[in-house]
């Protein structure tokens, strides 16, 4: 079993910043070898935005590249997403995700096995 608990969501104005965190708990660390963040905006399907593999290589969706940074603290079992220069299109529920396999290849994000409950991020003008 893998338990993922997000925190850090909230409301921010255009151009602002937020930092999301995810506390990771796994009976078998192999099941959370690859981690990332997905999001679901109103009336849209869930999309992958940032993933980090077990070697620490990160991949980003074009929509967030250059503005968001994913990182992990293995000692504290934490995953972070630093979000800068937020815009209205970033309003969504953000989900911490994990999987034993790769979550990204050739420009595509793969649907993970494990999901957190989600945290709301709202960007306003």
Coordinates of C-alpha atoms in Angstrom, one line a residue:
X1 CA 0.0 0.0 0.0
X2 CA 1.0 3.6 -0.7
X3 CA -0.4 6.5 1.1
X4 CA 0.0 10.0 -0.3
X5 CA -1.0 13.1 1.6
X6 CA -0.9 16.5 -0.1
X7 CA -0.6 19.9 1.5
X8 CA 0.1 23.5 0.5
X9 CA -2.8 24.3 -1.7
X10 CA -4.7 27.5 -1.5
X11 CA -5.6 30.7 -3.3
X12 CA -3.1 33.1 -4.9
X13 CA -3.2 36.0 -7.4
X14 CA -1.9 35.8 -10.9
X15 CA 1.9 35.8 -10.9
X16 CA 2.1 34.4 -7.4
X17 CA 3.7 31.3 -6.0
X18 CA 2.7 28.2 -4.1
X19 CA 4.6 25.2 -2.9
X20 CA 2.8 21.9 -2.7
X21 CA 4.1 19.1 -0.5
X22 CA 3.3 15.4 -0.4
X23 CA 4.0 13.1 2.5
X24 CA 4.7 9.6 1.2
X25 CA 4.2 6.4 3.1
X26 CA 4.8 3.0 1.4
X27 CA 4.9 -0.5 2.9
X28 CA 7.3 -1.3 0.0
X29 CA 9.3 1.7 -1.3
X30 CA 9.5 0.0 -4.7
X31 CA 5.8 0.9 -5.2
X32 CA 6.6 4.6 -4.9
X33 CA 9.9 4.6 -6.9
X34 CA 8.5 7.0 -9.4
X35 CA 6.5 10.0 -8.3
X36 CA 4.8 13.1 -9.7
X37 CA 2.0 15.5 -9.8
X38 CA -1.2 15.4 -11.9
X39 CA -3.9 18.0 -11.9
X40 CA -7.6 18.3 -12.9
X41 CA -9.0 21.7 -13.9
X42 CA -12.8 22.3 -13.9
X43 CA -14.5 20.4 -16.7
X44 CA -11.2 18.9 -17.9
X45 CA -9.6 15.5 -17.6
X46 CA -6.7 14.8 -15.3
X47 CA -3.3 15.6 -16.8
X48 CA 0.3 14.9 -15.8
X49 CA 2.3 18.0 -15.2
X50 CA 5.5 16.9 -13.5
X51 CA 7.2 13.6 -12.6
X52 CA 10.4 12.5 -11.1
X53 CA 11.9 9.1 -11.5
X54 CA 13.8 7.0 -9.1
X55 CA 17.1 8.4 -10.4
X56 CA 15.9 11.9 -9.9
X57 CA 15.3 12.9 -13.5
X58 CA 12.4 15.2 -13.9
X59 CA 10.0 15.8 -16.8
X60 CA 7.4 18.5 -17.2
X61 CA 4.4 19.3 -19.3
X62 CA 4.9 22.1 -21.7
X63 CA 2.3 24.2 -19.9
X64 CA 4.3 24.4 -16.7
X65 CA 7.9 24.0 -18.0
X66 CA 10.1 26.8 -16.7
X67 CA 7.5 27.8 -14.0
X68 CA 7.1 24.6 -11.9
X69 CA 9.9 22.6 -10.2
X70 CA 9.4 19.1 -8.8
X71 CA 11.8 17.8 -6.1
X72 CA 11.9 15.1 -3.5
X73 CA 13.4 14.7 -0.1
X74 CA 14.1 11.0 0.3
X75 CA 15.3 11.4 3.9
X76 CA 11.9 12.9 4.9
X77 CA 9.7 10.9 2.4
X78 CA 8.5 14.2 0.9
X79 CA 7.7 15.2 -2.6
X80 CA 7.4 18.9 -3.5
X81 CA 6.1 21.0 -6.3
X82 CA 7.2 24.7 -6.4
X83 CA 4.9 26.7 -8.6
X84 CA 5.9 30.1 -9.7
X85 CA 4.3 32.7 -12.0
X86 CA 0.9 31.1 -11.6
X87 CA -1.8 32.0 -14.1
X88 CA -5.6 31.4 -14.3
X89 CA -5.1 28.2 -16.2
X90 CA -3.3 26.7 -13.3
X91 CA -6.5 26.6 -11.2
X92 CA -7.1 22.9 -10.5
X93 CA -7.1 20.1 -8.0
X94 CA -3.5 18.9 -7.7
X95 CA -2.8 15.2 -7.0
X96 CA 0.4 13.6 -5.7
X97 CA 0.9 10.3 -7.5
X98 CA 3.3 7.3 -7.3
X99 CA 4.0 4.1 -9.2
X100 CA 6.6 1.4 -9.3
X101 CA 7.0 2.1 -13.0
X102 CA 8.0 5.0 -15.1
X103 CA 5.4 7.8 -15.4
X104 CA 6.7 9.5 -18.5
X105 CA 8.2 8.6 -21.8
X106 CA 8.4 10.3 -25.2
X107 CA 6.3 13.2 -24.2
X108 CA 3.5 11.2 -22.7
X109 CA 2.5 10.9 -19.0
X110 CA 1.3 7.4 -17.9
X111 CA -1.5 7.0 -15.5
X112 CA -0.2 6.1 -12.0
X113 CA -1.5 3.4 -9.7
X114 CA -1.5 5.5 -6.5
X115 CA -3.1 8.8 -6.0
X116 CA -3.4 11.2 -3.1
X117 CA -6.7 12.9 -2.2
X118 CA -5.8 16.1 -4.0
X119 CA -5.4 19.7 -2.9
X120 CA -7.1 22.7 -4.5
X121 CA -5.1 25.5 -6.1
X122 CA -7.1 28.6 -7.1
X123 CA -5.5 31.5 -9.1
X124 CA -7.5 34.7 -9.3
X125 CA -7.0 38.1 -11.0

